[in-house]
PDB file of C-alpha atoms in Angstrom:
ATOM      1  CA  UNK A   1       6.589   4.087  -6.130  1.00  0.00           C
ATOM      2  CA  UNK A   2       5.780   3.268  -9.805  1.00  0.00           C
ATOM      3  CA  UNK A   3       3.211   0.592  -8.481  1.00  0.00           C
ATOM      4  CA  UNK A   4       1.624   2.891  -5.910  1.00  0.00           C
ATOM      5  CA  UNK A   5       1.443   5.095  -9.007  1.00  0.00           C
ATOM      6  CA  UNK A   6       0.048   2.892 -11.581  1.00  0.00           C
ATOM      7  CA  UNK A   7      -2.448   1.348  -8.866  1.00  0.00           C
ATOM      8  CA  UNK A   8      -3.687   4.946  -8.302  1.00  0.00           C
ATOM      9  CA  UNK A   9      -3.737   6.917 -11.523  1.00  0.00           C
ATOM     10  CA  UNK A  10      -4.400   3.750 -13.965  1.00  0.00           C
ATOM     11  CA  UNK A  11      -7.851   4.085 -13.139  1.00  0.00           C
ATOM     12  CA  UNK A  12      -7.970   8.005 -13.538  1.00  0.00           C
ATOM     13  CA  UNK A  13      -6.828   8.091 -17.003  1.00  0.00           C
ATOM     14  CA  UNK A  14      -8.822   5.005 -18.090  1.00  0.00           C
ATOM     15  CA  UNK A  15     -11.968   6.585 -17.354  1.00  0.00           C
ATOM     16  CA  UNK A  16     -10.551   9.740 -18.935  1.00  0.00           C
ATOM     17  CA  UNK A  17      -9.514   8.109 -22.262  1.00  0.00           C
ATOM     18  CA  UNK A  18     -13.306   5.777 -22.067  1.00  0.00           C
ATOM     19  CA  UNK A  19     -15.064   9.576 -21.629  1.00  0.00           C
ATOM     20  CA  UNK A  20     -13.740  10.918 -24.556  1.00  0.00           C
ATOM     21  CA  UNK A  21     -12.248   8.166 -26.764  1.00  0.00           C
ATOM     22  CA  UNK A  22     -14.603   4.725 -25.764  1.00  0.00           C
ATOM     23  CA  UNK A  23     -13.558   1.382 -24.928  1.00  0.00           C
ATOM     24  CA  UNK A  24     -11.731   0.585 -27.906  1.00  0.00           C
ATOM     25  CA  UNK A  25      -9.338   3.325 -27.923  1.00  0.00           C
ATOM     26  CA  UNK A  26      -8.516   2.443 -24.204  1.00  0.00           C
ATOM     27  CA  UNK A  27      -7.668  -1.618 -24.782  1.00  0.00           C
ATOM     28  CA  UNK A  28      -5.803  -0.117 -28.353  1.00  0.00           C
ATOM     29  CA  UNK A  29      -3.871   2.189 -25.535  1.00  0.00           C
ATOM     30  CA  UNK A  30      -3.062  -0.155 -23.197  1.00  0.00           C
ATOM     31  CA  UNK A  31      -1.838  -2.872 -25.962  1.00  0.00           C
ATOM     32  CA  UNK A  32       0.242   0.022 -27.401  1.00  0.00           C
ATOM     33  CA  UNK A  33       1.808   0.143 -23.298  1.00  0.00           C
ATOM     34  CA  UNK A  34       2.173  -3.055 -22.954  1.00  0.00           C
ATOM     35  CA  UNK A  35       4.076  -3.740 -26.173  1.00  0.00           C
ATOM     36  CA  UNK A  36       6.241  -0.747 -24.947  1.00  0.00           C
ATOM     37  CA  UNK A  37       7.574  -2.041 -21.856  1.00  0.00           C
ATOM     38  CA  UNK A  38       8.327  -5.532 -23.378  1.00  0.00           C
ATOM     39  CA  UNK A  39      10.586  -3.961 -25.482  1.00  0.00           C
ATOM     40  CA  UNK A  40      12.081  -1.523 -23.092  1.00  0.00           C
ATOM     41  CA  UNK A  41      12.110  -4.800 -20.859  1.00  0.00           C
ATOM     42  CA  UNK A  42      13.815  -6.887 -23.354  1.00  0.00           C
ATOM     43  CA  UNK A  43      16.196  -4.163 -25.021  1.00  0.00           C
ATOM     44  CA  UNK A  44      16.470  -1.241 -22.149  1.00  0.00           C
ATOM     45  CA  UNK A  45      17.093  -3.330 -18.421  1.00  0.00           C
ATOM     46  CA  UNK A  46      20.236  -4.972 -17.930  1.00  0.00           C
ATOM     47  CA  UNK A  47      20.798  -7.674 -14.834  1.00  0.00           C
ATOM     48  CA  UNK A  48      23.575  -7.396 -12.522  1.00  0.00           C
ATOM     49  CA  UNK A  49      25.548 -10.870 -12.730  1.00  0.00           C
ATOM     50  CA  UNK A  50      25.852 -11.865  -8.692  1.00  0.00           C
ATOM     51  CA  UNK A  51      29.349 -13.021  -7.667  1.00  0.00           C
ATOM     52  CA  UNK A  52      29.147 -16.505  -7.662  1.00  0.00           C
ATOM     53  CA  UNK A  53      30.362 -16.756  -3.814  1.00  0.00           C
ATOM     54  CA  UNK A  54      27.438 -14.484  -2.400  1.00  0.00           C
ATOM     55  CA  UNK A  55      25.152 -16.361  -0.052  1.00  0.00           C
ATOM     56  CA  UNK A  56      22.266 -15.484  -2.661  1.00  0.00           C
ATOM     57  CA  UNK A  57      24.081 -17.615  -5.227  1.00  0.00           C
ATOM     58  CA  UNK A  58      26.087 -20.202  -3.502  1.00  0.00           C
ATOM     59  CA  UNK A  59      22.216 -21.169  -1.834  1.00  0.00           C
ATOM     60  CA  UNK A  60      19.361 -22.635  -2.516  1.00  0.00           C
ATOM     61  CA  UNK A  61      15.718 -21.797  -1.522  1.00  0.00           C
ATOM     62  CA  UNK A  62      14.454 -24.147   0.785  1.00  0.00           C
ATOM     63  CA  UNK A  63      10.996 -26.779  -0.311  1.00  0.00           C
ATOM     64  CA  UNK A  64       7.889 -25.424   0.444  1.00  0.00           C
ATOM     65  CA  UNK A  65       6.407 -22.426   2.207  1.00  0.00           C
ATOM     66  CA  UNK A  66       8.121 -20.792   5.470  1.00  0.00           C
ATOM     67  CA  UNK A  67       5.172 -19.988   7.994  1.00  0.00           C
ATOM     68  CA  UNK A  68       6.649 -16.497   8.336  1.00  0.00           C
ATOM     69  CA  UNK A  69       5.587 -15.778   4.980  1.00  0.00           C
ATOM     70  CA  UNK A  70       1.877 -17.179   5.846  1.00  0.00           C
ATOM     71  CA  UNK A  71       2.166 -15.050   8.858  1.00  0.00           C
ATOM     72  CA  UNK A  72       3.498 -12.069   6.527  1.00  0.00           C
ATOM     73  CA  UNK A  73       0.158 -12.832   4.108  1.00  0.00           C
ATOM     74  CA  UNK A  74      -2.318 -12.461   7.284  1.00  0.00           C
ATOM     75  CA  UNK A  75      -0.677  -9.233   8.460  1.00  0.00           C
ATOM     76  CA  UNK A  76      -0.030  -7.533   4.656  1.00  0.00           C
ATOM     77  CA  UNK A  77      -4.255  -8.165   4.784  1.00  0.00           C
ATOM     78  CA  UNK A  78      -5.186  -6.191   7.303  1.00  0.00           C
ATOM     79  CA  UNK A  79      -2.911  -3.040   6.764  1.00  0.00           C
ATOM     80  CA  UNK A  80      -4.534  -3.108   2.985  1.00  0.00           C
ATOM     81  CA  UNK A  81      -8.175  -3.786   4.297  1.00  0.00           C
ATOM     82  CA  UNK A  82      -7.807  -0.658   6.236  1.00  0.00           C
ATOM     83  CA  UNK A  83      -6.295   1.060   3.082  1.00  0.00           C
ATOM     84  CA  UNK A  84      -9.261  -0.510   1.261  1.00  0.00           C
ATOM     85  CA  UNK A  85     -11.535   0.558   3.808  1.00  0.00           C
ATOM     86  CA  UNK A  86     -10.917   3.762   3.559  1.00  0.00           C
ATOM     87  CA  UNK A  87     -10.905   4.196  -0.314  1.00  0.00           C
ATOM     88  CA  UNK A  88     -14.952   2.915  -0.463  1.00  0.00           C
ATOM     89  CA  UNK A  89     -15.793   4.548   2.709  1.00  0.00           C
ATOM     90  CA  UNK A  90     -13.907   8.360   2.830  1.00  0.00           C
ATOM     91  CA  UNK A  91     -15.844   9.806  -0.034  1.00  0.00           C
ATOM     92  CA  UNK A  92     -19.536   8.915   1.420  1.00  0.00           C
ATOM     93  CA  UNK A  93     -18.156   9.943   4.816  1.00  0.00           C
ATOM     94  CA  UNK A  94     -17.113  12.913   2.905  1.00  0.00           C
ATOM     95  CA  UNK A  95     -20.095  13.619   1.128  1.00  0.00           C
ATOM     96  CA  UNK A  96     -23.192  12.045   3.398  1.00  0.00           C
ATOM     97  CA  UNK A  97     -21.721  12.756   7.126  1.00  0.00           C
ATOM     98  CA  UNK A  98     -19.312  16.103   6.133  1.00  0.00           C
ATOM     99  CA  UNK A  99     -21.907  17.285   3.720  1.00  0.00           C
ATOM    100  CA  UNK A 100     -18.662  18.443   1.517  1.00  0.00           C
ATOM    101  CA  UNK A 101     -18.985  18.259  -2.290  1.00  0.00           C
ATOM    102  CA  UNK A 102     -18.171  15.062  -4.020  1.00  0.00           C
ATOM    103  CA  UNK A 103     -15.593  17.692  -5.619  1.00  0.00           C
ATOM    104  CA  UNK A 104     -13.863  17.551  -2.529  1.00  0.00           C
ATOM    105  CA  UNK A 105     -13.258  13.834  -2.520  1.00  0.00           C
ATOM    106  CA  UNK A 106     -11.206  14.277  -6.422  1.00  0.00           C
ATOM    107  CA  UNK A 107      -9.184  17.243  -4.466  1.00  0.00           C
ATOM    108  CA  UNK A 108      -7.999  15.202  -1.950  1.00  0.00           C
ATOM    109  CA  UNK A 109      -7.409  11.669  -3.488  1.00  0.00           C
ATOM    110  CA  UNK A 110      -5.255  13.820  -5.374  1.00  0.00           C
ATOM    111  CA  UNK A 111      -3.035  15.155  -2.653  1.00  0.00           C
ATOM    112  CA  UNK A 112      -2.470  12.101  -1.454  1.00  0.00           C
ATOM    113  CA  UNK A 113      -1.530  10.886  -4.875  1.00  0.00           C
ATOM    114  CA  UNK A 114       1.351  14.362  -5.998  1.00  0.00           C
ATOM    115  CA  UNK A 115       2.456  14.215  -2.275  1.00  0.00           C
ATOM    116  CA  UNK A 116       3.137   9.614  -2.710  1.00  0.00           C
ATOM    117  CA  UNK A 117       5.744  11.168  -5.203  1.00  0.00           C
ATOM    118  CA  UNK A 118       7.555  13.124  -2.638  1.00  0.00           C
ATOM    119  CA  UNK A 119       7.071  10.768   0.246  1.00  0.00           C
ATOM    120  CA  UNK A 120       7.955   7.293  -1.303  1.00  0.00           C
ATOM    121  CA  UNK A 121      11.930   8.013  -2.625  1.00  0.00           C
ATOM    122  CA  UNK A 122      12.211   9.756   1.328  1.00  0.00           C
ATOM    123  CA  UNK A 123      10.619   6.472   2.773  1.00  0.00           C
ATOM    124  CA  UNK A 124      13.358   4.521   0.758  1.00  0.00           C
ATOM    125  CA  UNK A 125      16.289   6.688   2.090  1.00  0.00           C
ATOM    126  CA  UNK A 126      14.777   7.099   5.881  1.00  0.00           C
ATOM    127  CA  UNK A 127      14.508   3.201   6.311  1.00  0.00           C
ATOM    128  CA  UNK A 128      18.342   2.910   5.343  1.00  0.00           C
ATOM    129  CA  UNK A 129      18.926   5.555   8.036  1.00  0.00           C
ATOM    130  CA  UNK A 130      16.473   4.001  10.899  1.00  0.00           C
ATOM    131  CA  UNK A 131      16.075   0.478   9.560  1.00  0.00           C
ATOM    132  CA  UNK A 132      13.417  -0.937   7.763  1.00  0.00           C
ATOM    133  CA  UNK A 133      11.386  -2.857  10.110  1.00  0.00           C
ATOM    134  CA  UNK A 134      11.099   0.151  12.331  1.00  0.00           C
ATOM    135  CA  UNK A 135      10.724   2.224   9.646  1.00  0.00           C
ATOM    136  CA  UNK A 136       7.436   0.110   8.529  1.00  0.00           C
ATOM    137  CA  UNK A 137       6.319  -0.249  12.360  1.00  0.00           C
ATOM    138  CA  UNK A 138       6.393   3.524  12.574  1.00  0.00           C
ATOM    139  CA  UNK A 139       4.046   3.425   9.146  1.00  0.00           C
ATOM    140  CA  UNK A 140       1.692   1.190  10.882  1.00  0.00           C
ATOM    141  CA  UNK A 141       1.273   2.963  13.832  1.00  0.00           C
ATOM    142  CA  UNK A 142       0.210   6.596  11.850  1.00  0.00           C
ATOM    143  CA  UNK A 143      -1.659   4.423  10.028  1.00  0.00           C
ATOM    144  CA  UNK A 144      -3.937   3.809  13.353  1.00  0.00           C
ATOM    145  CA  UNK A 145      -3.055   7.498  14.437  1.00  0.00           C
ATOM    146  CA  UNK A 146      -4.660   8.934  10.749  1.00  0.00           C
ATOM    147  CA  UNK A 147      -8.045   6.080  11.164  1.00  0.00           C
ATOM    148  CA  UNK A 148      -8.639   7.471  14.518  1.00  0.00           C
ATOM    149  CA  UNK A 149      -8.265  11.688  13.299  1.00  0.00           C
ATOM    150  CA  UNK A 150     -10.043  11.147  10.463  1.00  0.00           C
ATOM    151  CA  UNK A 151     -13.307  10.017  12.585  1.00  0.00           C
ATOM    152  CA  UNK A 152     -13.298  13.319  14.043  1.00  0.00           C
ATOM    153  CA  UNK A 153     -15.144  15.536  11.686  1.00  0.00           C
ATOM    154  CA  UNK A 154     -12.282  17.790  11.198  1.00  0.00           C
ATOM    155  CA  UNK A 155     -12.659  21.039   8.827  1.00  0.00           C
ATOM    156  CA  UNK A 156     -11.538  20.608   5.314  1.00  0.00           C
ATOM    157  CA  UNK A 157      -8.023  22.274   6.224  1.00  0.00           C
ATOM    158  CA  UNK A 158      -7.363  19.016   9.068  1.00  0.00           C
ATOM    159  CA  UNK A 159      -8.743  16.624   5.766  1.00  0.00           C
ATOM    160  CA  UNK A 160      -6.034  17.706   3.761  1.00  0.00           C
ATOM    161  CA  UNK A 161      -3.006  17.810   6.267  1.00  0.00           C
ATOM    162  CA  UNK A 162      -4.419  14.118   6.547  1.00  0.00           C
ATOM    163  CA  UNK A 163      -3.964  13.147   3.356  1.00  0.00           C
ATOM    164  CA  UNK A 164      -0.802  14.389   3.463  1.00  0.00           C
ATOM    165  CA  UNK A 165       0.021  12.311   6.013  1.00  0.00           C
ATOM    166  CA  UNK A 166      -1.606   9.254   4.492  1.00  0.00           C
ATOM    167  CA  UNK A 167       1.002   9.247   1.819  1.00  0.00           C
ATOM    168  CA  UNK A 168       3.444   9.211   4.265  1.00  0.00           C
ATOM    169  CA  UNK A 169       1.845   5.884   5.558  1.00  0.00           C
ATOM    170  CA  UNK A 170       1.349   4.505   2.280  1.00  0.00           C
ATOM    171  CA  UNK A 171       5.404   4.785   1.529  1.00  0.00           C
ATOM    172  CA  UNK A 172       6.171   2.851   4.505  1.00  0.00           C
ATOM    173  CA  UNK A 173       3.352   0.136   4.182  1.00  0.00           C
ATOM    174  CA  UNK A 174       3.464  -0.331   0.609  1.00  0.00           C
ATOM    175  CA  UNK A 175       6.901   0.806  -0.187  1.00  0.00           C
ATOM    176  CA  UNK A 176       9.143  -0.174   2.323  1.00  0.00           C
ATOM    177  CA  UNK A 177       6.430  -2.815   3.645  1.00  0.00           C
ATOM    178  CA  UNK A 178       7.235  -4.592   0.737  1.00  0.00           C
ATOM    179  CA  UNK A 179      11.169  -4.621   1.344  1.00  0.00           C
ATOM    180  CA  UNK A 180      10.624  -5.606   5.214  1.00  0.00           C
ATOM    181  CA  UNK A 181       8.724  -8.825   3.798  1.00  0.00           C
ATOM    182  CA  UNK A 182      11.383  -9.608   1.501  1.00  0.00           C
ATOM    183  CA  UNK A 183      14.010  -9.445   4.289  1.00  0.00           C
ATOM    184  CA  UNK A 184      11.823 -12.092   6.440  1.00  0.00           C
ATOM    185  CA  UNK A 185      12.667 -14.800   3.847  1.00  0.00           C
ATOM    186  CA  UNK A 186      15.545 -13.591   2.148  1.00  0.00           C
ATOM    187  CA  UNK A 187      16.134 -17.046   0.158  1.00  0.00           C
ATOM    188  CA  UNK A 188      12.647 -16.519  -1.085  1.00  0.00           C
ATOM    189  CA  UNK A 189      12.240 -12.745  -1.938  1.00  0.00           C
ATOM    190  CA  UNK A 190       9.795 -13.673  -5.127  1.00  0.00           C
ATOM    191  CA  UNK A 191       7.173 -15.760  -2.680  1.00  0.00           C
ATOM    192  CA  UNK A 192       7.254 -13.368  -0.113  1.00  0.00           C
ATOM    193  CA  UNK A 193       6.899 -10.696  -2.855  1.00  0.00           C
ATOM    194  CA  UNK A 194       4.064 -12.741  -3.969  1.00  0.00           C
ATOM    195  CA  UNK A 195       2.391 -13.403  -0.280  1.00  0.00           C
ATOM    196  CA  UNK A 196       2.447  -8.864  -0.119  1.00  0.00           C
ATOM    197  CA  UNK A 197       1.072  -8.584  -3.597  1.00  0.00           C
ATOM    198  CA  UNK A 198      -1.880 -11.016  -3.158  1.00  0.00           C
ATOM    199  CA  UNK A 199      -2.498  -9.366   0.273  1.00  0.00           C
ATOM    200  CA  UNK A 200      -2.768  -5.576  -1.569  1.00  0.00           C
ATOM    201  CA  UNK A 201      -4.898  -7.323  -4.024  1.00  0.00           C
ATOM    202  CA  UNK A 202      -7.475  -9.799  -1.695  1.00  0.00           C
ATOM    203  CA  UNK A 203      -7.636  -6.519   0.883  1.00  0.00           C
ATOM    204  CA  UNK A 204     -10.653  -4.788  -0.689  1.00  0.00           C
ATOM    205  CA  UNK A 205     -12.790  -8.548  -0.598  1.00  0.00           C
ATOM    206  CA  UNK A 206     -11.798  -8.995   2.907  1.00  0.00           C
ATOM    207  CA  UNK A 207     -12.331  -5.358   3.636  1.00  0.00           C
ATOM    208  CA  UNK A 208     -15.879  -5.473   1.802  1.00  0.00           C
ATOM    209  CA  UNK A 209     -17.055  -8.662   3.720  1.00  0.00           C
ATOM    210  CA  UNK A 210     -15.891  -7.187   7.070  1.00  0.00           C
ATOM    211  CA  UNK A 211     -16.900  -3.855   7.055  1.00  0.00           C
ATOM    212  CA  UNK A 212     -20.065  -3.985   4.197  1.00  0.00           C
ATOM    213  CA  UNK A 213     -22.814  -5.160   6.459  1.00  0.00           C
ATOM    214  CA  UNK A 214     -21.492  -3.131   9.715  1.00  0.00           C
ATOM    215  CA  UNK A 215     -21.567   0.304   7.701  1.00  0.00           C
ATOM    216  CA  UNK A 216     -25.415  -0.214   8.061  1.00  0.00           C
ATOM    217  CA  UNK A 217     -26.335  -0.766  12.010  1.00  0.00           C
ATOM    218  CA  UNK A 218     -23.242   1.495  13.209  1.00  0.00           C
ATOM    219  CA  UNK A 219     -22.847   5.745  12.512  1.00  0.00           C
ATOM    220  CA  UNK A 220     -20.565   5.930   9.460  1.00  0.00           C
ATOM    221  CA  UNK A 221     -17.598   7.657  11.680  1.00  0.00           C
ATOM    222  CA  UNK A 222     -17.140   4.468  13.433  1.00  0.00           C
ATOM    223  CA  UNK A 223     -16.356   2.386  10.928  1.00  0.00           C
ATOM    224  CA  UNK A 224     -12.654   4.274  10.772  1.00  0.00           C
ATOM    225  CA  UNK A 225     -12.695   2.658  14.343  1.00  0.00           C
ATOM    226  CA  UNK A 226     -12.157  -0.733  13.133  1.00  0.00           C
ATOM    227  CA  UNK A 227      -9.795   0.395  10.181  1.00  0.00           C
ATOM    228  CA  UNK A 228      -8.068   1.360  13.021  1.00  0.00           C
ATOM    229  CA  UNK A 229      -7.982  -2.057  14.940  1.00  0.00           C
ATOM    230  CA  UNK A 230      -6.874  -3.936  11.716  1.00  0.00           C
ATOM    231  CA  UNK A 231      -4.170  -1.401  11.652  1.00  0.00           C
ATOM    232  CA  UNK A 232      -3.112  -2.214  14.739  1.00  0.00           C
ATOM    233  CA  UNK A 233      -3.466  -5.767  14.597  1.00  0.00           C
ATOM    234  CA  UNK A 234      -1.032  -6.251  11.506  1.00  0.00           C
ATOM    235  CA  UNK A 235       1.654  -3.764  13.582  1.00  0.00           C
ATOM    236  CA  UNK A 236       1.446  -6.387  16.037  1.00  0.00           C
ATOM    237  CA  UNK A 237       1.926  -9.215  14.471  1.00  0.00           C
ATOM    238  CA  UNK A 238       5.009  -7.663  12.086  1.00  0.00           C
ATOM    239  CA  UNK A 239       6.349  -6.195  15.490  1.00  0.00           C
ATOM    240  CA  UNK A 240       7.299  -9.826  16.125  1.00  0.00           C
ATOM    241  CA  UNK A 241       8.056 -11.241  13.600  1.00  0.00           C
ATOM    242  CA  UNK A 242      12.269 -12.148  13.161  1.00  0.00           C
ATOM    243  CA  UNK A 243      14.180 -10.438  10.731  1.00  0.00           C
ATOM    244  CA  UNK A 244      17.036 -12.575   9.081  1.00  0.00           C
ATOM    245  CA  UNK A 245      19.929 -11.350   6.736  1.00  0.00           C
ATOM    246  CA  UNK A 246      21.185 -13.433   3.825  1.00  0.00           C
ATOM    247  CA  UNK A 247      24.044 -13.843   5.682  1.00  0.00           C
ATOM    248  CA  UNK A 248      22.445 -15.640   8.831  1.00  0.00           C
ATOM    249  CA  UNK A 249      20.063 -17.735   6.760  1.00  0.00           C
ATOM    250  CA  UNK A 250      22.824 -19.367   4.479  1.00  0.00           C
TER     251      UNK A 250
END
């Protein structure tokens, strides 16, 4: 949740503190918050010591790469170029096709943003109650479900119930997403945290240099089409993938 949250309103307040303070106030800022959380890092967060006879500890990580992680990489990329997708192409479908204000767009980028608060501590406590992996399928598949609505020109009422329902899909696909990858290679939780985290951050290239030059030869509504096949692409792939415990891999 605090990631989805930084990666969302980071950029909000930075180009609210450039507007009315400039550049240098901003870095000064953002020195001032880093410093911060080293100390509270330092001083403030204590580890829990593992028993030395759990299968974490008594262990080690195998050499090398496991191809489910690879595999995990391929299929984190095309959830997020959706996600992507939709971030550089909802406000000019917004705006150009909808001919809503680009007020509109702020409003409900917004929504999405309060309502991430609600949904990601729920997505946490439903995937204990329903599992994680189907917990993350069933993200994935509203994911394809809110791709496919949102190409239908609804009224701005439907728009908003949407992104309602896209924070929904971004607790289970970046919240809990990142949880299911970490239970794939459970002797490796930090390169399978690493494999999601470059996939959220490579999305938006991928997503640019598959969807940049289509946006021009097909009608704008279409292009939630395709967001909607990577969607369903990475569902597929996870949807097969084999889940191991710590237990079963030591």
């Amino acid at each position: 949740m605090a990631f989805s949250q930084g990666y969302i309103f980071g950029p909000m307040l930075g180009a609210l503190i450039i507007d009315h303070g400039g550049y240098t106030l901003l870095f000064l800022l953002s020195g001032l918050l880093s410093l911060a959380t080293l100390v509270w890092v330092l001083f403030a967060l204590k580890e829990d010591s593992m028993p030395q006879t759990s299968a974490h500890a008594s262990s080690k990580a195998p050499a090398g790469i496991p191809s489910v992680l690879i595999a995990v990489f391929v299929a984190a990329l095309f959830i997020f170029a959706g996600d992507s997708g939709r971030s550089m192409y909802l406000p000019l479908y917004i705006t150009d096709t909808l001919k809503q204000s680009v007020s509109i767009v702020g409003i409900l980028f917004t929504v999405t943003s309060i309502f991430e608060l609600v949904f990601m501590p729920l997505g946490g406590y439903f995937s204990d109650k329903v599992g994680v992996k189907r917990f993350f399928i069933i993200g994935i598949a509203c994911q394809v479900l809110y791709f496919v609505l949102t190409s239908l020109h609804l009224p701005l009422s439907g728009l908003i119930v949407l992104q309602v329902f896209y924070a929904f899909i971004l607790s289970a696909t970046m919240g809990v997403g990142m949880v299911y990858a970490q239970s794939l290679a459970p002797r490796q939780i930090g390169l399978a945290t690493t494999a999601y985290m470059t996939a959220i951050q490579t999305s938006a290239v991928v997503s640019s240099l598959a969807m940049g030059s289509l946006v021009s030869v097909i009608p704008l509504p279409s292009t939630f089409y395709i967001l909607a096949v990577f969607a369903v692409i990475s569902g597929v792939m996870f949807l097969f993938m084999k889940q191991k415990s710590a237990e079963q891999m030591s």
